[in-house]
Coordinates of C-alpha atoms (C1' of nucleotides) in Angstrom, one line a residue:
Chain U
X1 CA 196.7 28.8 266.5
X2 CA 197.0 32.4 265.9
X3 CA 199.5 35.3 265.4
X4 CA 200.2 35.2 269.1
X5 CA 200.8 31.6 269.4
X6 CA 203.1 31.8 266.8
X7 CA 205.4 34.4 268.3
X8 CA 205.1 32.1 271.7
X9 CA 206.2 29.2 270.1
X10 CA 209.1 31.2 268.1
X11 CA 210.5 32.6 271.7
X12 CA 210.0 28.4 273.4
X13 CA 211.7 27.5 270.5
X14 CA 214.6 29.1 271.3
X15 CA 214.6 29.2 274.7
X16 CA 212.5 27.1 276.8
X17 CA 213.7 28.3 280.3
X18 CA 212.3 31.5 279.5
X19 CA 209.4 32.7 282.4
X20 CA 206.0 32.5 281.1
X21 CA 205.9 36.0 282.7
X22 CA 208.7 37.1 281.0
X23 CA 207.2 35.6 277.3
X24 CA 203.5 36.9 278.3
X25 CA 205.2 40.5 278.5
X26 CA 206.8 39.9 275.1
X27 CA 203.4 38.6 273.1
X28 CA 201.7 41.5 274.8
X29 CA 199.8 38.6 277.6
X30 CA 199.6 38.5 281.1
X31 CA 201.0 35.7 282.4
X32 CA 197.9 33.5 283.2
X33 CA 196.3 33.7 279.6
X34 CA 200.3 32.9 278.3
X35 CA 200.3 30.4 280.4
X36 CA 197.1 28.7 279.1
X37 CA 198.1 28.8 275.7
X38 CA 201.5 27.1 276.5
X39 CA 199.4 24.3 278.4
X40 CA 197.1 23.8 275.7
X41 CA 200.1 23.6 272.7
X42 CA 201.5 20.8 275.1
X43 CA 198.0 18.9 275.2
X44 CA 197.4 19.4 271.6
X45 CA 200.9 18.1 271.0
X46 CA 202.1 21.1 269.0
X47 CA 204.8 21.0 271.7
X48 CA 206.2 17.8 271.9
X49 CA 209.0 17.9 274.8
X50 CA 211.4 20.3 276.2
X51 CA 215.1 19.3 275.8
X52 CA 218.2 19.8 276.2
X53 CA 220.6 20.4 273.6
X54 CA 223.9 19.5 273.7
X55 CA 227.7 20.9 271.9
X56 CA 228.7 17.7 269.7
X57 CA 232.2 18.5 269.9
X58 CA 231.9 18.7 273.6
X59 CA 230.4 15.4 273.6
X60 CA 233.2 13.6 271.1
X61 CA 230.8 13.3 268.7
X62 CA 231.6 15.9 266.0
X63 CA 231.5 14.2 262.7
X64 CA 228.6 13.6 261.2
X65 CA 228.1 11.0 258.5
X66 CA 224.8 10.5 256.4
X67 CA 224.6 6.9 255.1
X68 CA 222.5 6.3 252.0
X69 CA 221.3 2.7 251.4
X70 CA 219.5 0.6 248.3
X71 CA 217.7 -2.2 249.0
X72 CA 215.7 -4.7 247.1
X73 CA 213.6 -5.4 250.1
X74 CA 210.5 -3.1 249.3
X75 CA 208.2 -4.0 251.5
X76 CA 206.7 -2.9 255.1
X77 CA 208.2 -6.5 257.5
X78 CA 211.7 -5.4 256.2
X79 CA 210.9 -2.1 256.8
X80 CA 210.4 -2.5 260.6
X81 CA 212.8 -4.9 261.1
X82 CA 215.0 -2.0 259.5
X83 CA 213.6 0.5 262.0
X84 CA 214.2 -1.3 264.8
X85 CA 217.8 -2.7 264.2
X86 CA 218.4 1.3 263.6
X87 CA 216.2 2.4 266.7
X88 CA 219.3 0.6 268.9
X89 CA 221.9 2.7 267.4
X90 CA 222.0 6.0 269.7
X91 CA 225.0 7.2 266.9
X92 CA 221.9 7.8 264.1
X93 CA 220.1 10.5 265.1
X94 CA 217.9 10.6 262.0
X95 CA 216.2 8.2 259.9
X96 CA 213.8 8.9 256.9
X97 CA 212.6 6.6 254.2
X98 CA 213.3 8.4 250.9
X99 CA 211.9 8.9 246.9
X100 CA 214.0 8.5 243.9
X101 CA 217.4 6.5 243.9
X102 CA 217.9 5.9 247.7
X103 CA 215.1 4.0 249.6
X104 CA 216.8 5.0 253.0
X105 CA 218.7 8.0 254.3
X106 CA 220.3 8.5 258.1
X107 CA 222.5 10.7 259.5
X108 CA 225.2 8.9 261.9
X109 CA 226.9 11.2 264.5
X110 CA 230.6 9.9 265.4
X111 CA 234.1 10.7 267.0
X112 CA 236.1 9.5 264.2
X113 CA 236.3 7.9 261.0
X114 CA 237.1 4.6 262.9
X115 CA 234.3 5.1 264.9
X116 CA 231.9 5.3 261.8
X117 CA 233.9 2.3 260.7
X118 CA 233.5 0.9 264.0
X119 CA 229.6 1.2 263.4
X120 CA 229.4 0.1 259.6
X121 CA 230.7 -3.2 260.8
X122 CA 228.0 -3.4 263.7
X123 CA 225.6 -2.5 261.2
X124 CA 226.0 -4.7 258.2
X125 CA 226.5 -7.9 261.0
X126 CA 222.5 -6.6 262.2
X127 CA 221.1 -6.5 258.7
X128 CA 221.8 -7.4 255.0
X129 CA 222.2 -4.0 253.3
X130 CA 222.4 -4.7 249.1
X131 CA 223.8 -1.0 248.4
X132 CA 225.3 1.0 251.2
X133 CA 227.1 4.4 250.4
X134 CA 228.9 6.9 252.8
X135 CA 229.1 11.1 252.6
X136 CA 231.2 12.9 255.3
X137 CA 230.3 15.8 256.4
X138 CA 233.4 18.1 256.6
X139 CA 231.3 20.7 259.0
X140 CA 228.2 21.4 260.2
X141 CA 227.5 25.3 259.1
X142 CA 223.7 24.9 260.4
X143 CA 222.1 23.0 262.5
X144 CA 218.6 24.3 263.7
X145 CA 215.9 22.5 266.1
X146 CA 213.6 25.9 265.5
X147 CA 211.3 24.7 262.6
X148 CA 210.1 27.7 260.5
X149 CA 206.1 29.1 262.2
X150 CA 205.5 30.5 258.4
X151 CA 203.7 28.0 256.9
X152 CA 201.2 27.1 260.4
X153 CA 198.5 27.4 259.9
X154 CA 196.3 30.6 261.6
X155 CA 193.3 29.6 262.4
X156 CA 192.2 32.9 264.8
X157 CA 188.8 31.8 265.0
X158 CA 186.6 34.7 265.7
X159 CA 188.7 38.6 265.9
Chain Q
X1 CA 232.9 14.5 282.7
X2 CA 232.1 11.3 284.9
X3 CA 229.3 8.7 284.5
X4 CA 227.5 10.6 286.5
X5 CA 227.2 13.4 284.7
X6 CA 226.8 11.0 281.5
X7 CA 223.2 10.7 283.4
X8 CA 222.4 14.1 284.4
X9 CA 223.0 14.5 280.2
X10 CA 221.1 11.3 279.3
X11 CA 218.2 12.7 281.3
X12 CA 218.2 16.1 280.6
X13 CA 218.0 15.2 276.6
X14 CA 215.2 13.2 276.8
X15 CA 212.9 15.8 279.1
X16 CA 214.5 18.8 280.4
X17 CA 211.8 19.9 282.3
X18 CA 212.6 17.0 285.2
X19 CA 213.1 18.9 288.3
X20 CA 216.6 18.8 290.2
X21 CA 215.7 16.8 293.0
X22 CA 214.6 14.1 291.0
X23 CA 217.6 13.6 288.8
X24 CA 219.7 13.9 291.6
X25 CA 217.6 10.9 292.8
X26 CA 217.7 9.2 289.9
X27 CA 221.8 9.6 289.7
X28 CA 222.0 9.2 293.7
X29 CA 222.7 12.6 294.8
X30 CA 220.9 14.8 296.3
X31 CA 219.5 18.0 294.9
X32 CA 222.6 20.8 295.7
X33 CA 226.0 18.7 293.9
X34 CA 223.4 17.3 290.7
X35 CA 222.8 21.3 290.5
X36 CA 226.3 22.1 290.7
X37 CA 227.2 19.7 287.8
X38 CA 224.5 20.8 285.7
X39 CA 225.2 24.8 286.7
X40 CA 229.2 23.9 285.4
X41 CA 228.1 21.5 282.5
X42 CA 225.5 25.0 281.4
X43 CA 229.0 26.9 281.7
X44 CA 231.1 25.0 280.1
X45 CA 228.7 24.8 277.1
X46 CA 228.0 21.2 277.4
X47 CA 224.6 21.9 277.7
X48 CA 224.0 24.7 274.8
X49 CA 220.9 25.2 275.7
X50 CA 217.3 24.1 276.2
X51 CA 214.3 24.3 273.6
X52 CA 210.8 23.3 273.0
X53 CA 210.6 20.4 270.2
X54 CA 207.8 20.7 268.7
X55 CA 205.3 18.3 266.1
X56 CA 206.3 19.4 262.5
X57 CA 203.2 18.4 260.9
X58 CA 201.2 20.1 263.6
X59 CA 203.4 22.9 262.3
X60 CA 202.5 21.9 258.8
X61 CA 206.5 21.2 257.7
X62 CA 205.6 17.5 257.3
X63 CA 207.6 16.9 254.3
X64 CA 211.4 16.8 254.5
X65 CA 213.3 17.3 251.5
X66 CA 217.3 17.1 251.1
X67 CA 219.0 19.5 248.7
X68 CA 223.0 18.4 247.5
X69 CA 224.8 21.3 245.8
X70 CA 228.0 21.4 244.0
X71 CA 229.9 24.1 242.9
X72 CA 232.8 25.5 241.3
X73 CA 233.6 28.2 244.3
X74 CA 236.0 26.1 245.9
X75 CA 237.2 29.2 248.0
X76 CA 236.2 30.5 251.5
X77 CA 234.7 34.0 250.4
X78 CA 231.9 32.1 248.6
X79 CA 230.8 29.6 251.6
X80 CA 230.5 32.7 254.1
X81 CA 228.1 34.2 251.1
X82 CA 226.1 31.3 250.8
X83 CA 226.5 30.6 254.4
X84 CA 224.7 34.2 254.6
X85 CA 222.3 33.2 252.6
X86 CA 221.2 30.1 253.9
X87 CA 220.9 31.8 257.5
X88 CA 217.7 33.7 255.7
X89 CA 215.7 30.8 255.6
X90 CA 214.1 29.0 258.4
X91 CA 213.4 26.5 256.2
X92 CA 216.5 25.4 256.2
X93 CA 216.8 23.7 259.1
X94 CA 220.2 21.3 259.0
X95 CA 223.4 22.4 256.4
X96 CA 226.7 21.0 256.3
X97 CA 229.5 21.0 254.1
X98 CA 230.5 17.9 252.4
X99 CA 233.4 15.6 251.4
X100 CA 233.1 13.6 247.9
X101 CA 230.5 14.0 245.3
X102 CA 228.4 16.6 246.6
X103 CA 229.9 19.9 248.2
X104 CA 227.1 20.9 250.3
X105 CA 223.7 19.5 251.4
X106 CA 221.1 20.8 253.7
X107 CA 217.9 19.9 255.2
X108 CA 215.1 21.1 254.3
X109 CA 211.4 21.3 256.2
X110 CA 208.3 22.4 254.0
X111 CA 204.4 21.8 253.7
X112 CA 204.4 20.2 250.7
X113 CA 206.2 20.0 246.9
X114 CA 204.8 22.9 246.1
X115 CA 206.5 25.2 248.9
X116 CA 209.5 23.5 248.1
X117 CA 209.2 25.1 244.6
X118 CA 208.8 28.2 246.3
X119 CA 212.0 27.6 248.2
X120 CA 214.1 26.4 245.4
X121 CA 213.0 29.4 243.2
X122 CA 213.8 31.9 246.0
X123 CA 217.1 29.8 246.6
X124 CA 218.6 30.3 243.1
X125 CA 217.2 33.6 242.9
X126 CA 219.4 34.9 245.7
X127 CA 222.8 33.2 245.1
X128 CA 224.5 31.3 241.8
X129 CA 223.9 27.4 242.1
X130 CA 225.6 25.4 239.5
X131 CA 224.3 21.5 240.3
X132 CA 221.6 21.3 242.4
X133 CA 219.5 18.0 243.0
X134 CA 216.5 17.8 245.7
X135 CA 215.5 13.9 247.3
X136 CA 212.5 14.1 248.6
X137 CA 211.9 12.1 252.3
X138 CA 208.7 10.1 252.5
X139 CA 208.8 9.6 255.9
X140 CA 210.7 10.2 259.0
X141 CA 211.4 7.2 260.7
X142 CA 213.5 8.3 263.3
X143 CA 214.3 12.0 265.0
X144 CA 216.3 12.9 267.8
X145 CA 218.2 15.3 269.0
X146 CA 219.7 13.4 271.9
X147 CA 223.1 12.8 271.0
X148 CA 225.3 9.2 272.2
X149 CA 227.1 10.0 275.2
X150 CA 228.9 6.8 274.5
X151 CA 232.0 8.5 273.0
X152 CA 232.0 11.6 275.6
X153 CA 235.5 11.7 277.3
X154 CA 235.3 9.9 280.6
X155 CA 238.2 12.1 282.6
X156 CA 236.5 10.9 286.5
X157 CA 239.6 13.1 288.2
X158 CA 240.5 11.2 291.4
X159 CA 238.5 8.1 292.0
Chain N
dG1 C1' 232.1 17.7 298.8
dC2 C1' 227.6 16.3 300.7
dT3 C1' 223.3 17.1 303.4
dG4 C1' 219.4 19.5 305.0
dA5 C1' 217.0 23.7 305.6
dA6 C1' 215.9 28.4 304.6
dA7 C1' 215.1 32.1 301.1
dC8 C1' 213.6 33.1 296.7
dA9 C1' 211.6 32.8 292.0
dG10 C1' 208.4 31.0 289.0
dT11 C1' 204.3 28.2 288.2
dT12 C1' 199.7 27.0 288.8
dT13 C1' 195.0 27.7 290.5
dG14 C1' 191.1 30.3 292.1
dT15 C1' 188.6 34.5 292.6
dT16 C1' 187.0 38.7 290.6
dG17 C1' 186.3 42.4 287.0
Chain P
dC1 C1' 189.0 36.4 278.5
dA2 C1' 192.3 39.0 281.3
dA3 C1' 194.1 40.6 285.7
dC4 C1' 195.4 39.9 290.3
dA5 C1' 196.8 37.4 294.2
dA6 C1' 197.3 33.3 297.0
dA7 C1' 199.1 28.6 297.3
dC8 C1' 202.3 25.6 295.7
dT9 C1' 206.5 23.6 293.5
dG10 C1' 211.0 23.9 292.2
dT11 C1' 215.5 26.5 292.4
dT12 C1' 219.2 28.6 294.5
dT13 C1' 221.9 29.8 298.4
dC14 C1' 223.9 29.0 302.9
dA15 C1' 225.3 26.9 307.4
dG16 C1' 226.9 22.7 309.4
dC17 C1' 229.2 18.2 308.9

DNA sequence: GCTGAAACAGTTTGTTG
DNA sequence: CAACAAACTGTTTCAGC
């Protein structure tokens, strides 16, 4: 991974229909060596998938809800059984086991308030959740798939 | 916005790169009317746009780390300044404003503790932050940024 | 409004400097 | 390694149903 990769990545990032023509002319590549970086990023898995993002409003889904829950269940079979009771739920988008006071942390994209109610019912009946607590969010002021290139690391093995 | 199209979404969030023909096959069209709908679902901002995902710890941001803030600023004038702020760094990648305890919290993506230092010192450096408290994410258990289509306004004109 | 085919653009591969 | 060009694949447009 060099400086070129980087600047690569930073354009597929935000646009992945881009021509590799077009992106070779902006790294300063023709488009067969651009080309043979991109392949290589998807191989190595630096590159994950290309996707389509979608307007939550546009999709009824503009509310977004992170759900913090406390458990007393600290150990890895709850854990999974956790994961996969959430891994049906298309409305939480994100998941992450947590440090400190909360164990778990998600963030739950709905319509409505009823809809979020709708989906705390469906929940609780799936699992036994000790300590649950809700935070709305009022709006969404950034919301980013891009992840920062700063901190990859350069490699640039030989110049 | 039929069930059709509810596909051709579906699809296109999971792996954008599918070609036409082959979601129209999947959706039982053929490849000119499943490019229509995703031509006018592109205009009507349905479809934002598309971008490459790629592997944060391949991109050394492996550790997550959620920052709540709350303030006194209740007024508009102060979110578009800290709004402006935020915007600065890519290492913010999620930010919303809250209802309840916290006023704000936001996502952040780092290598490690000690860039999050980095970050927070930076942060406070460039904007007034009276209650700030950072949760750390020990793992992220689930990530997606395929939204449920379940709520999407079915309209289906004629039929 | 769909199908099928033709025209076009972009990708992918191979050959050469 | 990069450039160039040929072959291929997918997109976009258009005529006919």
């Amino acid at each position: 991974m060099d400086k070129i990769d980087r600047k690569i990545l930073t354009l597929l990032q935000k646009d992945a229909t881009m021509p590799v023509a077009e992106i070779g002319r902006k790294v300063g590549l023709s488009t067969t060596p651009c080309w043979r970086r991109i392949q290589k990023m998807e191989e190595d898995g630096v590159i994950q998938r290309r996707v389509a993002v979608l307007d939550p409003a546009k999709v009824n889904v503009g509310v977004t809800v992170f759900v913090s829950v406390k458990t007393n269940e600290h150990n890895d079979a709850w854990m999974r059984k956790f994961s996969a009771v959430i891994d049906e739920f298309p409305e939480v988008v994100e998941f992450y086991r947590m440090s400190g006071e909360v164990d778990y942390l998600m963030r739950v994209v709905v319509p409505d308030i009823g809809a979020y109610d709708a989906f705390y019912k469906k929940l609780i009946s799936k699992i036994n959740l000790t300590d649950v607590s809700s935070a709305f969010a009022m709006g969404q002021i950034k919301y980013t798939t891009a992840l920062p290139l700063d901190f990859a690391i350069v490699v640039d093995d030989d110049k």
